[in-house]
Structures are given as C-alpha cells and as structure tokens.
Coordinates of C-alpha atoms in Angstrom, one line a residue:
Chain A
X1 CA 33.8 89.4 -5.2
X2 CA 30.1 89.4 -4.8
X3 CA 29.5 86.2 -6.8
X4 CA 32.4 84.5 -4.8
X5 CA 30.7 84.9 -1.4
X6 CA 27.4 84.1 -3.4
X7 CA 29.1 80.9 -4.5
X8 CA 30.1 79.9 -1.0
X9 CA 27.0 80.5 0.3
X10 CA 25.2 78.4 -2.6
X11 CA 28.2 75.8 -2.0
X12 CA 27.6 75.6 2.1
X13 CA 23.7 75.0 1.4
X14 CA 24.6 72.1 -0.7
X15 CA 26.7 70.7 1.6
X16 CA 24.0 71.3 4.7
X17 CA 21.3 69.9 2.8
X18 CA 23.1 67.0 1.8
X19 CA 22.0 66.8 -1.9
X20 CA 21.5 63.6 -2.9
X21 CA 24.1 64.1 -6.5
X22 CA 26.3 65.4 -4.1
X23 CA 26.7 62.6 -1.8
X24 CA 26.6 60.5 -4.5
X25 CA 30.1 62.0 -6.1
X26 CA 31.2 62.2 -2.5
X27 CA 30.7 58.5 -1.8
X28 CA 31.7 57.0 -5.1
X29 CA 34.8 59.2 -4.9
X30 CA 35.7 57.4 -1.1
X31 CA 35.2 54.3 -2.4
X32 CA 37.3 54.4 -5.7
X33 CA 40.0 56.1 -3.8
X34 CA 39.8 53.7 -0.4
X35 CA 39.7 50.3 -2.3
X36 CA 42.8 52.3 -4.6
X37 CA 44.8 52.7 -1.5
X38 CA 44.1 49.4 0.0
X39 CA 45.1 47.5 -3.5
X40 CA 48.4 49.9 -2.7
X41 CA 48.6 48.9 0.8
X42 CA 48.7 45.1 -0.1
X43 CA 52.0 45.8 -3.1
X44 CA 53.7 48.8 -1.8
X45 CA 54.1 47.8 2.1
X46 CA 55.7 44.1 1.4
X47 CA 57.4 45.8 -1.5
X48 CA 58.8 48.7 0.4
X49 CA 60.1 46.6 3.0
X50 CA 61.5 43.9 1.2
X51 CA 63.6 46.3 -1.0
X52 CA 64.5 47.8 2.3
X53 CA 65.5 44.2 3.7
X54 CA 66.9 42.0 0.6
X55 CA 69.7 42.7 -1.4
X56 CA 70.0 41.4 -5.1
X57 CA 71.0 42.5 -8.5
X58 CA 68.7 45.6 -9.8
X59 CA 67.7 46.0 -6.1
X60 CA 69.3 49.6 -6.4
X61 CA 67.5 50.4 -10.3
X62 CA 64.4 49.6 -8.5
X63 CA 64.5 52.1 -5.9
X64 CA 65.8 55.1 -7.8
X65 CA 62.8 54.2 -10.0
X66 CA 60.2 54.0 -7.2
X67 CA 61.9 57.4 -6.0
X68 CA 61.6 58.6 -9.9
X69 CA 58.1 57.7 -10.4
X70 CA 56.6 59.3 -7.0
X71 CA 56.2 62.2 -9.2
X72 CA 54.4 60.5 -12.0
X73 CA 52.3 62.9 -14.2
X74 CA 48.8 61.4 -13.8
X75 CA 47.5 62.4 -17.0
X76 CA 51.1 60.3 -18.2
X77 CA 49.2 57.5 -16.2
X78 CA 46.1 57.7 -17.3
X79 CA 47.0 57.9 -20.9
X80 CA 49.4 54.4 -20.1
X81 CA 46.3 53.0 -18.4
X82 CA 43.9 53.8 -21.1
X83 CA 46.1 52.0 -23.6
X84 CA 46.1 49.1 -21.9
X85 CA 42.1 49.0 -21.4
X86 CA 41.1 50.6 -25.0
X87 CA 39.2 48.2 -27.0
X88 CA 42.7 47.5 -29.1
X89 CA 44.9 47.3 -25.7
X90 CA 46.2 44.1 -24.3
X91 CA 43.1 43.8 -22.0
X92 CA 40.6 45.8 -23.7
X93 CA 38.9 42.2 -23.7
X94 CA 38.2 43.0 -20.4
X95 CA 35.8 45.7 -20.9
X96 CA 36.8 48.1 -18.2
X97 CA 37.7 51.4 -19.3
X98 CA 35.3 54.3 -18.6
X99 CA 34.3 52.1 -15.1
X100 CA 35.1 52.8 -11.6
X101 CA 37.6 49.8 -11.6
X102 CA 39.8 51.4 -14.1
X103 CA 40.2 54.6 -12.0
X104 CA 41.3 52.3 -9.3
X105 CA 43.8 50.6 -11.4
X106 CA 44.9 54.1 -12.9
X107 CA 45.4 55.3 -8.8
X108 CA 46.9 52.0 -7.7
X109 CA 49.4 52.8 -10.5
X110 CA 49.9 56.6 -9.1
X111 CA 50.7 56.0 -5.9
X112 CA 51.9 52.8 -5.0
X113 CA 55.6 54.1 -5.8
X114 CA 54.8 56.9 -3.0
X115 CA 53.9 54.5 -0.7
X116 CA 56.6 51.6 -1.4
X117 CA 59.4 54.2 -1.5
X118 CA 58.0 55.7 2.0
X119 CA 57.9 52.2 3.1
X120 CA 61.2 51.1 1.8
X121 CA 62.9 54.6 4.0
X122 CA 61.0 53.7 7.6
X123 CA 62.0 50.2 7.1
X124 CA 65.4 50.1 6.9
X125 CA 65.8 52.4 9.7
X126 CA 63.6 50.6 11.9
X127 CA 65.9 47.4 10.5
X128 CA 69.0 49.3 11.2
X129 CA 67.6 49.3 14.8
X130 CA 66.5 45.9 15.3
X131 CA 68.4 43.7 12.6
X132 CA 71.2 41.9 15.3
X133 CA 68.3 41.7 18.2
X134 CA 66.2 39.9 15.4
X135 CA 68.8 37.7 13.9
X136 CA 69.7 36.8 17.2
X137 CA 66.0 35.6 18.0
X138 CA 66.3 33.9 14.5
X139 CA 64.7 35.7 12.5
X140 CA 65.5 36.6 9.1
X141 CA 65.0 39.2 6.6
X142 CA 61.5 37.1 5.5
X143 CA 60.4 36.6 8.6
X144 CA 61.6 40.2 9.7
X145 CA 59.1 42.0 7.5
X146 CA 56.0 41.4 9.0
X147 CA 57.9 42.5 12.5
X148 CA 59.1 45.8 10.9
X149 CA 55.6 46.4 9.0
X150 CA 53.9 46.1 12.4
X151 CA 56.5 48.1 14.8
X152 CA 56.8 50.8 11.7
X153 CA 52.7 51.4 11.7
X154 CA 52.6 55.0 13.1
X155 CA 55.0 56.1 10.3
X156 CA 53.4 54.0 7.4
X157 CA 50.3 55.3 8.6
X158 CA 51.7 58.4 7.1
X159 CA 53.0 57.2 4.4
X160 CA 49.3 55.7 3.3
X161 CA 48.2 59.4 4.2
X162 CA 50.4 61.0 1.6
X163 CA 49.2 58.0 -0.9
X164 CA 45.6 59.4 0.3
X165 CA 46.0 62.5 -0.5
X166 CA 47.4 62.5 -4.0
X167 CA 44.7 59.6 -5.2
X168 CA 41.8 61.6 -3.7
X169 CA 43.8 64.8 -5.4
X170 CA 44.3 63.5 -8.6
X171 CA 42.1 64.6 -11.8
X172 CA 43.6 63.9 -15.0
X173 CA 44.0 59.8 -15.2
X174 CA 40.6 59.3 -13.6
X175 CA 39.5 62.1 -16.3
X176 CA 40.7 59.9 -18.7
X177 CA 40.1 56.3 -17.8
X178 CA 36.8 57.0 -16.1
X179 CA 35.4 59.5 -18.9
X180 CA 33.8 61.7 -15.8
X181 CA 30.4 59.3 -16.8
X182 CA 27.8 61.1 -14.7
X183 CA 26.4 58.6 -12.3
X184 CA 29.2 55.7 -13.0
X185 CA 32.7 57.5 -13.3
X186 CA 32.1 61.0 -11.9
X187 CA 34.3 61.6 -8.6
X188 CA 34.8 65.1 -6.7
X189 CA 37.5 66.1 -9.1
X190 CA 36.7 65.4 -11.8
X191 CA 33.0 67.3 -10.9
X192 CA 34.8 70.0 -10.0
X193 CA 36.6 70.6 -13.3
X194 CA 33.3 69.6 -15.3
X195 CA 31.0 72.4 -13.3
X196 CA 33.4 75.1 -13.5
X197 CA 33.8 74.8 -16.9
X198 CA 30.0 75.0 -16.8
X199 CA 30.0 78.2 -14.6
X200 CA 28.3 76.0 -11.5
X201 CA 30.8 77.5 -8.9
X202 CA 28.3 76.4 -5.7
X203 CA 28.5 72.5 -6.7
X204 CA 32.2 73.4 -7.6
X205 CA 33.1 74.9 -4.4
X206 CA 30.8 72.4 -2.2
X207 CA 32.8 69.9 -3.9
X208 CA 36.2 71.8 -3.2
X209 CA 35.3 72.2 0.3
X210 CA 34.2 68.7 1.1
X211 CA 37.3 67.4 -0.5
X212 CA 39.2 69.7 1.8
X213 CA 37.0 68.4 4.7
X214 CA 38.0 65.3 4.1
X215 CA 41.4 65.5 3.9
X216 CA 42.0 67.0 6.5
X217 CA 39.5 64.9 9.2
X218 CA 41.2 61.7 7.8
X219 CA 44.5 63.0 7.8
X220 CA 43.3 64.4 11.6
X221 CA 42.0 61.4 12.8
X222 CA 45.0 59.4 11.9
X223 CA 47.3 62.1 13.4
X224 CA 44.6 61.8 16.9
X225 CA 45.0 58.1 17.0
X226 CA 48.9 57.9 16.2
X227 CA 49.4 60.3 19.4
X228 CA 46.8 58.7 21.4
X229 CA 48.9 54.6 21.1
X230 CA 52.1 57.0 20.7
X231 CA 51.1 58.7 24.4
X232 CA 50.3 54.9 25.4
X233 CA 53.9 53.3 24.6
X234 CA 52.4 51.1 22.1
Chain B
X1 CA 58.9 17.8 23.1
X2 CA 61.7 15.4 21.1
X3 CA 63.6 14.5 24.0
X4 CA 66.8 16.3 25.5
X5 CA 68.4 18.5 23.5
X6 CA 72.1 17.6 22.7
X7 CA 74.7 19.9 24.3
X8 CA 75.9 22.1 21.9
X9 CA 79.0 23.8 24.5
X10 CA 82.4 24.1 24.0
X11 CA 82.6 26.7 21.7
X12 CA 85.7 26.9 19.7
X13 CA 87.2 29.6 17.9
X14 CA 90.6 28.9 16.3
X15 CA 92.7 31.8 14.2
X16 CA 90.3 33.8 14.2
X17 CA 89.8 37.4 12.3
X18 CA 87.9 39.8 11.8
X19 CA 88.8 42.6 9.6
X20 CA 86.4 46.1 8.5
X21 CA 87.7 48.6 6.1
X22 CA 91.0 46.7 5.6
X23 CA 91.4 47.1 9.3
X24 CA 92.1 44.4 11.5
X25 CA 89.3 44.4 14.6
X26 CA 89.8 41.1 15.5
X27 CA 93.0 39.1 15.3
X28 CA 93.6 35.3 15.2
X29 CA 91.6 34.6 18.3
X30 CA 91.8 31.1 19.6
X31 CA 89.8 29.7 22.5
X32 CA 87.3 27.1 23.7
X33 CA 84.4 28.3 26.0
X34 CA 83.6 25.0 27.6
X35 CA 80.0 24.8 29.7
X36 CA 79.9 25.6 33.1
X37 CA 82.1 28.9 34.5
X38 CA 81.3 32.4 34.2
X39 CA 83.6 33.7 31.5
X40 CA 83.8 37.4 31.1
X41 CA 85.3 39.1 28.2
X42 CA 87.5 42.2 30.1
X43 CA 89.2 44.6 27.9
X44 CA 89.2 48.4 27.8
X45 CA 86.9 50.5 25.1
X46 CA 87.8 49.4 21.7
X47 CA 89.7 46.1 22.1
X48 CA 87.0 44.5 20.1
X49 CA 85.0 43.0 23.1
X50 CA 81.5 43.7 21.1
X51 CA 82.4 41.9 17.9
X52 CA 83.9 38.8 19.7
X53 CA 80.6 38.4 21.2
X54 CA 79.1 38.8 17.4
X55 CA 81.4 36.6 16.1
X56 CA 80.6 33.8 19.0
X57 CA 76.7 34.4 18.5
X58 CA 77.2 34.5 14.8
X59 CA 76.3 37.7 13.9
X60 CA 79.0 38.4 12.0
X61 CA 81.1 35.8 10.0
X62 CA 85.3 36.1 10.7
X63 CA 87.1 36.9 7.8
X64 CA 89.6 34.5 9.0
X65 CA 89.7 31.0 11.4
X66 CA 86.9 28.7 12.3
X67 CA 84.0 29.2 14.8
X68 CA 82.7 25.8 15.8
X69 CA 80.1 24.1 18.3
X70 CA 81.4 21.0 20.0
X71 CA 78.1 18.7 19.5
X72 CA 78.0 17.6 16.3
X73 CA 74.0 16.5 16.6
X74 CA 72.9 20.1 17.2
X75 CA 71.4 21.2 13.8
X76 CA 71.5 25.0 14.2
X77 CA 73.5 26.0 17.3
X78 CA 71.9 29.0 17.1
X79 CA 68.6 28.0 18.6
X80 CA 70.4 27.1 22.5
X81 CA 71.5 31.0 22.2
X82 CA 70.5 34.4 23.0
X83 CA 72.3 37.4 23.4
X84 CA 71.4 40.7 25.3
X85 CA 72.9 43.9 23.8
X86 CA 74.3 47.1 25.8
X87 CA 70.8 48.9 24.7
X88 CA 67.7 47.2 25.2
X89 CA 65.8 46.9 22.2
X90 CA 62.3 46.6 23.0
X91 CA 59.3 46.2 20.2
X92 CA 56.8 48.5 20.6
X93 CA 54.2 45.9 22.6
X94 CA 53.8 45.4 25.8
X95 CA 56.7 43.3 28.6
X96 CA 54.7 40.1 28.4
X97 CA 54.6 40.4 24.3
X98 CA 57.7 40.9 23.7
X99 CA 58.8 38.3 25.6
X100 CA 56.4 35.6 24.0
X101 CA 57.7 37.1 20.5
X102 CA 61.0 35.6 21.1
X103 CA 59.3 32.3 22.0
X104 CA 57.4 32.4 18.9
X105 CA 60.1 32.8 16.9
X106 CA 61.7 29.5 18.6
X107 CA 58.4 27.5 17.3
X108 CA 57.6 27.2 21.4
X109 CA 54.2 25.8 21.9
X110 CA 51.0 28.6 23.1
X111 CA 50.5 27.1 26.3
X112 CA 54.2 26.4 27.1
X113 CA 54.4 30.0 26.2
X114 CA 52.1 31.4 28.7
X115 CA 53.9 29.5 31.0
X116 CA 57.4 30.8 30.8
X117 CA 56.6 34.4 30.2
X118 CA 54.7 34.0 33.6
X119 CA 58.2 32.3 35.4
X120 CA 60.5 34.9 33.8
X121 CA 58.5 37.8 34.4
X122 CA 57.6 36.6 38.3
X123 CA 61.7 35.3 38.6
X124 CA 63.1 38.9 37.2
X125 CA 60.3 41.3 39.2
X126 CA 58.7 42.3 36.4
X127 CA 55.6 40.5 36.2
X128 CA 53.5 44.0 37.3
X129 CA 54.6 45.2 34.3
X130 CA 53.4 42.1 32.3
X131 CA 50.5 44.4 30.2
X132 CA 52.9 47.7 29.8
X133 CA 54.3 48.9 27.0
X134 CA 57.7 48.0 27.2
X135 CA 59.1 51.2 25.7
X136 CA 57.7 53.2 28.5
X137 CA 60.0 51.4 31.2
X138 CA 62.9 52.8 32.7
X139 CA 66.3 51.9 30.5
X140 CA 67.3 49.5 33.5
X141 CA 63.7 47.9 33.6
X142 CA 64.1 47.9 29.7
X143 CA 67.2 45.6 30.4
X144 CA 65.9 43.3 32.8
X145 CA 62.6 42.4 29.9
X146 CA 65.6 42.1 28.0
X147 CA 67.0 39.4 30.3
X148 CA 63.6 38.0 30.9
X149 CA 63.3 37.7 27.2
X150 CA 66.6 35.6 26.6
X151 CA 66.1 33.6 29.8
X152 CA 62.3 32.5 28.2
X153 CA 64.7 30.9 25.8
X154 CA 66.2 28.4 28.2
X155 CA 69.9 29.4 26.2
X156 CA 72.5 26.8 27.0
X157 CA 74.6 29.8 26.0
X158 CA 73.7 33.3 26.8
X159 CA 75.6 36.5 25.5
X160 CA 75.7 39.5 27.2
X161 CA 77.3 42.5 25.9
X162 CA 78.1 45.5 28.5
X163 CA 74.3 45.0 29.6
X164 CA 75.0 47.5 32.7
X165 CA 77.0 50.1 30.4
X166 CA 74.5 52.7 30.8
X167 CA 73.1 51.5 34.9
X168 CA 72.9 53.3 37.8
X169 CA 74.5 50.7 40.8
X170 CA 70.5 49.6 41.7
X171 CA 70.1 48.8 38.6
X172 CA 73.1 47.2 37.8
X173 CA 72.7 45.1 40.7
X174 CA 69.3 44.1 39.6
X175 CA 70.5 43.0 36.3
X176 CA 73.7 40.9 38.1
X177 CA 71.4 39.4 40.2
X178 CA 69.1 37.8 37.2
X179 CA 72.5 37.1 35.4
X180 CA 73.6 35.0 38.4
X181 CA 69.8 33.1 38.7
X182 CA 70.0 32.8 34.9
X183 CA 73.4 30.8 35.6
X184 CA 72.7 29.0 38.6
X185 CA 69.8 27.2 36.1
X186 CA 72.6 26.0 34.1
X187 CA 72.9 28.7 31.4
X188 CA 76.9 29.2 30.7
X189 CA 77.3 33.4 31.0
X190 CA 79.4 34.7 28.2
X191 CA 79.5 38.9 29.1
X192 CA 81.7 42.0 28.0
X193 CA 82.8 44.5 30.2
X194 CA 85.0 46.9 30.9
X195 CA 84.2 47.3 34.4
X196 CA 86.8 45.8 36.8
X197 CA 84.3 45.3 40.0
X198 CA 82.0 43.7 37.9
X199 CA 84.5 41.6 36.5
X200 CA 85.4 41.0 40.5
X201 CA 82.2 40.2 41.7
X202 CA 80.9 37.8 38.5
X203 CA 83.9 36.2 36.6
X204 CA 84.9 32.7 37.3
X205 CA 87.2 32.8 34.0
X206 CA 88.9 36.1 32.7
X207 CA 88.8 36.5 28.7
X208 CA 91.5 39.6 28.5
X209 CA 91.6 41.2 25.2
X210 CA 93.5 44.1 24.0
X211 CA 93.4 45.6 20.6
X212 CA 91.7 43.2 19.0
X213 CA 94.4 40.8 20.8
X214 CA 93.1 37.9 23.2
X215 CA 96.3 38.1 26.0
X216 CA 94.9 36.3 28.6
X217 CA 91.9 33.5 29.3
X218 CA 93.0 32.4 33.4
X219 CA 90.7 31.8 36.4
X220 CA 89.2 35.2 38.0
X221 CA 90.9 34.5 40.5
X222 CA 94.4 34.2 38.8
X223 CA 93.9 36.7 36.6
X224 CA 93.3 39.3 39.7
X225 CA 96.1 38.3 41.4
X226 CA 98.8 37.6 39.2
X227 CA 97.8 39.2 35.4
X228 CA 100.1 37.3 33.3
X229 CA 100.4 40.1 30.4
X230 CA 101.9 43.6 31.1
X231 CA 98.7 45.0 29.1
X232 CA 96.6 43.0 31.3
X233 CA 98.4 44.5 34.6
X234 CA 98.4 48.0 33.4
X235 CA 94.3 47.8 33.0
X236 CA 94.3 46.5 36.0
X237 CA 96.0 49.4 37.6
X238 CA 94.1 51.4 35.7
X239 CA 96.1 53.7 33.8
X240 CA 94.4 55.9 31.1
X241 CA 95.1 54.7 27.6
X242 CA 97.6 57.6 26.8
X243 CA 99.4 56.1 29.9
X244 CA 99.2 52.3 28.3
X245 CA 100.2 53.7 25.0
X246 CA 103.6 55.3 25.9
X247 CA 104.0 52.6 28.2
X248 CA 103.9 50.6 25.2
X249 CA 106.5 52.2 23.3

C-alpha cells in the first residue's frame, strides 16, 4: 500500500514539474491521436451520412459491418496494418512502419467504423425530421448532407468523443505499428505498459493520470460548449 | 434575372391513387387547381388531406393517374412551389438564416437575398427576431418564420398543410393574416384543414374529400350553402365520425 501512495506522490511530482520526457510522450500522443481523429472526421462523417441518406445494393452489408467492426480488436488492427507496411507488404515501399504516421493509419482504421456508424444513427433521424421540409426547398439527399452534418453537430460532437477516447485508449496496434521507439513512436500507452513492466510506477501512474486528465477536460469541454450553443438555441 | 418566369398553374391531377400497405389512401382523384382563388382542401381527420397536398407538391409519387403542370416551358415545376407543414421545422440557426437557406437552395443571388429576408421578416412581424435562434420561438412564431420562409420564395403555388393545427386563435390569426398578404401578392393558396370557420373565413373554392374520396370541388360559397354530397352535409353539421359511419350504412 505504502509504495502505491509512494507511487502517486512520485507520479504528481512529475506531472507538477512538467518533465521534459513527459511532455514529450504527452504531446506526441495528442498529436497522433488528433490528426487520427481528424483523418476519421473527414471518411466517417460524409460516410455515416450518406449510408444514412442513399439507398443502393450492399447499402445494408455495409452497415452491419460498420456496426461489426466498432468492436475491432486493435492488436487484430495493428497486426492488419503492419502487413500492409512490412518491408514485404503492398506499401512497405513506403517506409512507414515503426513512424508516427503508421499509428495514425492503424487509429484511423480503429475508429472510423465508431464514428461512421454513430454518424450514420443521428443522421437518419435528423433526416426522418427534415427529409419532406428539405425536398420541398429542393434539396436532395446530396445536397442534404452537409445540412444534416451541420444541424447534427452537438451529437456528432459525441460521436468524435467516443472516437477520442478509444484512439487515445488504445495500446496494442500503436504497440505494434509504432514499435513504442523511445523519442519517435512512444505515446502514453504504450509508456505506460513499457515502465510498468520496468517497475517505474511514478512515470506509469503520471502517465495514467494525465491520460485520465485528458479525457475527461476534452470530453468536459465539449460537454460545456454543447450546453452553452444548446442553452443559446443554436 | 432571365426574364419572367412562365406560369406553371393549373395543376392537374387525373385518376389519381395513392395506395400504402395495399391500402388505398388516395383514390382516383381528378381536379385542376387553376391560378387565382383560395382553394382549401376540407375533409375530416384521415380523409387523406395531407397526402393530396404531397402528392400536388410532389412529395410523394401516386401509384396511380397523372399529376401535371399546365406550362409546358417550366423546366422543374418544383422551383415556383413551397409548402409549409402542420409543425414547423426550423434548422437550428437563427430566423434570418433559415430563411436565406431556402433562398440559397433556389440559387437566389447574396444581395437579392438580404433583400427579401429583410421584406418577409418586416411583412410577417418578425424582423426583431431576425438574429434569434429560431428553435427558441414560440410554436406559432415558429410558424409564421415558416411562412416567411416560403413567401422569400416568391411561390406561384404555395402549400399549406393544417399550418394552425396546433394555434391558439392569436396565433392563428397571425398566421391567416400572412396567408391572406401572401395571396393578395399573387401566390395561389392551396391549404388543408379540418377546421370549418377557417374554411369560412379563407376559402374561395371548397376541395371536399372523404376517405380518400374527393366528393366535392364548388365555390365557398356554394359549398356552405348547399353541400352537394350527403358526406359533405353531415361534416358540415358536424356529427362525430361514429355518427357519419352508421349514417353511412
């Protein structure tokens, strides 16, 4: 018990002295994990609301897989994505495994199916709402989706949260396309698996802790703002 | 602008159907809605007063018959109509932009835009609620952007279904009085009700329909005074549909 509080102790020092490894891990992990969910942002919101709009053939295969495949293992990911980067892969040529890029692909890859299938839900409801009020301005499915995209925001702001969360959650595909390279590839998680295997609990538990921190003043912040422009009409 | 813009009234509908679940909603409906005269769709709930209104603004196809605009140089009829639903639905922007999304959507130039939302908003009482969020107003407020919206559109046809359903009598008076202005600039009214003194006070031409069933299309004033269909006299008498129904059979 003693060495736990000693751990927390060692871990809240790190975290007020802002040591300069940490911030490192902490900054590198933002970055991978904010340019993942904007890559996401760009497929999975025109995606989710185009399924949500269109109707063709395979429409229906597509969003039992998106629902399927919001539960993807990420080592299962990882492993897929590490294939496709290994020197013998399809682009190996490309020389990106064991760089930050390739966790991004691997995390684009993990949640995009959260968000498009969270997208694809608030979307046709909202369209269920304002489909014969649209058409009769003229507008179309196409034309529709920006519309929806825009009047949904509040509730695909969540739906980015929960893609949040699991990227900046995730260990094993980083783990594996990143190779946890101290300096290039090391993020929170993957830091925080590597020093408790050590027996470094403090940089562990800072790490733990921050991550925590994080998620919770984004997903805070979002929830402030929402209710603020909710409170406001917009 | 390219000029004037080719008259796309009467509407005809000949035979037409409309049929969900196997069921028929609609059936063989045939009648011309020519420009110019109030014509108000009366008919108690469920005689398919909603869906004729679709099926005239195209917003849903009839299974069977033809729905045609009388000008054959109008490209897409559906550009000289708007329609304005029973509940308001508003985007989540302010009065002014909802109203100038409409206006985008019909390709209207920026500065023509500013224009119109300025006249509708001033012409329906609304223009101190230009900046607010429109889902914050009052339903009947809601109803009257609504208006504002589809009169932005200069309509040559506008489609009103039930707009005062859910209105108190200041609020429905509100929203008669813009319906009237909105005609009065040469906009032909095409509205659902079920309401027989707003039927009085706005109809110059009675649409009757009954289960689906158009009986009657007769001048207000005619139709008031001597309902030619027994259906039509019953509603007017207004006797409850248990009452119609035996006094059917």
């Amino acid at each position: 018990m003693q060495d736990l509080w000693e751990a927390f102790a060692a871990a809240g020092a790190l975290v007020w002295s802002l040591d300069r490894d940490l911030v490192a891990i902490v900054t590198r992990s933002l970055t991978i994990t904010l340019t993942a969910l904007a890559v996401s942002a760009l497929i999975s919101l025109p995606l989710g609301a185009a399924l949500a709009l269109f109707r063709f053939p395979g429409r229906t295969v597509i969003v039992v897989a998106l629902n399927a495949f919001m539960g993807l293992p990420p080592v299962v990911v990882g492993l897929f994505v590490y294939l496709l980067l290994s020197r013998a892969g399809p682009l190996g040529t490309l020389g990106l495994l064991f760089t930050p890029t390739a966790m991004v692909i691997a995390q684009v890859l993990l949640i995009t199916p959260i968000v498009a299938a969270l997208t694809q839900q608030t979307i046709h409801d909202l369209w269920q709402e304002y489909r014969d009020q649209l058409r009769s301005f003229g507008a179309g499915p196409g034309r529709a989706i920006p519309t929806l995209l825009w009047e949904g925001r509040f509730s695909l702001l969540t739906a980015l949260l929960a893609g949040f969360g699991r990227a900046s959650a995730e260990v094993g595909a980083v783990m594996i396309v990143g190779g946890n390279i101290d300096h290039v590839t090391r993020v929170m998680t993957t830091a925080i698996a590597l020093e408790t295997s050590r027996g470094n609990l403090a940089l562990a538990l800072g790490l733990g802790l921050i991550l925590i921190a994080l998620s919770t003043g984004i997903a805070g912040t979002a929830y402030v703002l929402t209710d603020m422009a909710r409170r406001r009409g917009a | 602008m390219n000029g004037p813009v080719p008259a796309i009234l009467p509407l005809t509908l000949q035979g037409v159907s409309y049929a969900a679940g196997g069921k028929p909603r609609i059936k063989a409906v045939s009648v011309t809605l020519a420009a110019g005269p109030r014509s108000i769709i009366l008919g108690p709930n469920g005689a398919g007063k909603t869906l004729l209104i679709m099926l005239c603004h195209g917003l849903v196809g009839p299974t069977e018959g033809v729905i045609a605009w009388g000008h054959a140089g109008v490209t897409d009829p559906r550009w000289h109509q708007a329609m304005v639903f029973q509940r308001p639905v508003m985007l989540r922007r302010s009065v002014a932009a909802n109203v100038d999304y409409a206006l985008q959507l019909r390709a209207v130039p920026r500065a023509e835009r500013q224009e119109r939302i300025q006249e509708v908003l001033s012409r329906t009482g609304l223009h101190r609620f230009a900046d607010a969020p429109a889902r914050v107003l009052s339903f009947g407020e809601q109803q009257r952007v609504a208006l504002a919206r589809a009169w932005a559109l200069r309509p040559q046809v506008l489609f009103l279904d039930e707009p005062t359903a859910s209105l108190d009598p200041t609020a429905t008076r509100a929203v008669e009085d813009i319906i009237n202005a909105i005609h009065e600039t040469g906009t032909k009214i095409v509205m659902s009700t079920h309401d027989l003194g707003q039927a009085h006070r706005l109809a110059d031409e009675i649409l009757f329909l009954h289960r689906g069933r158009l009986q009657e299309q007769t001048s207000a004033e005619v139709f008031f005074r001597r309902p030619a269909t027994q259906e039509a006299a019953h509603f007017l008498e207004g006797r409850l549909p248990s009452q119609l129904k035996r006094v059917g059979s």
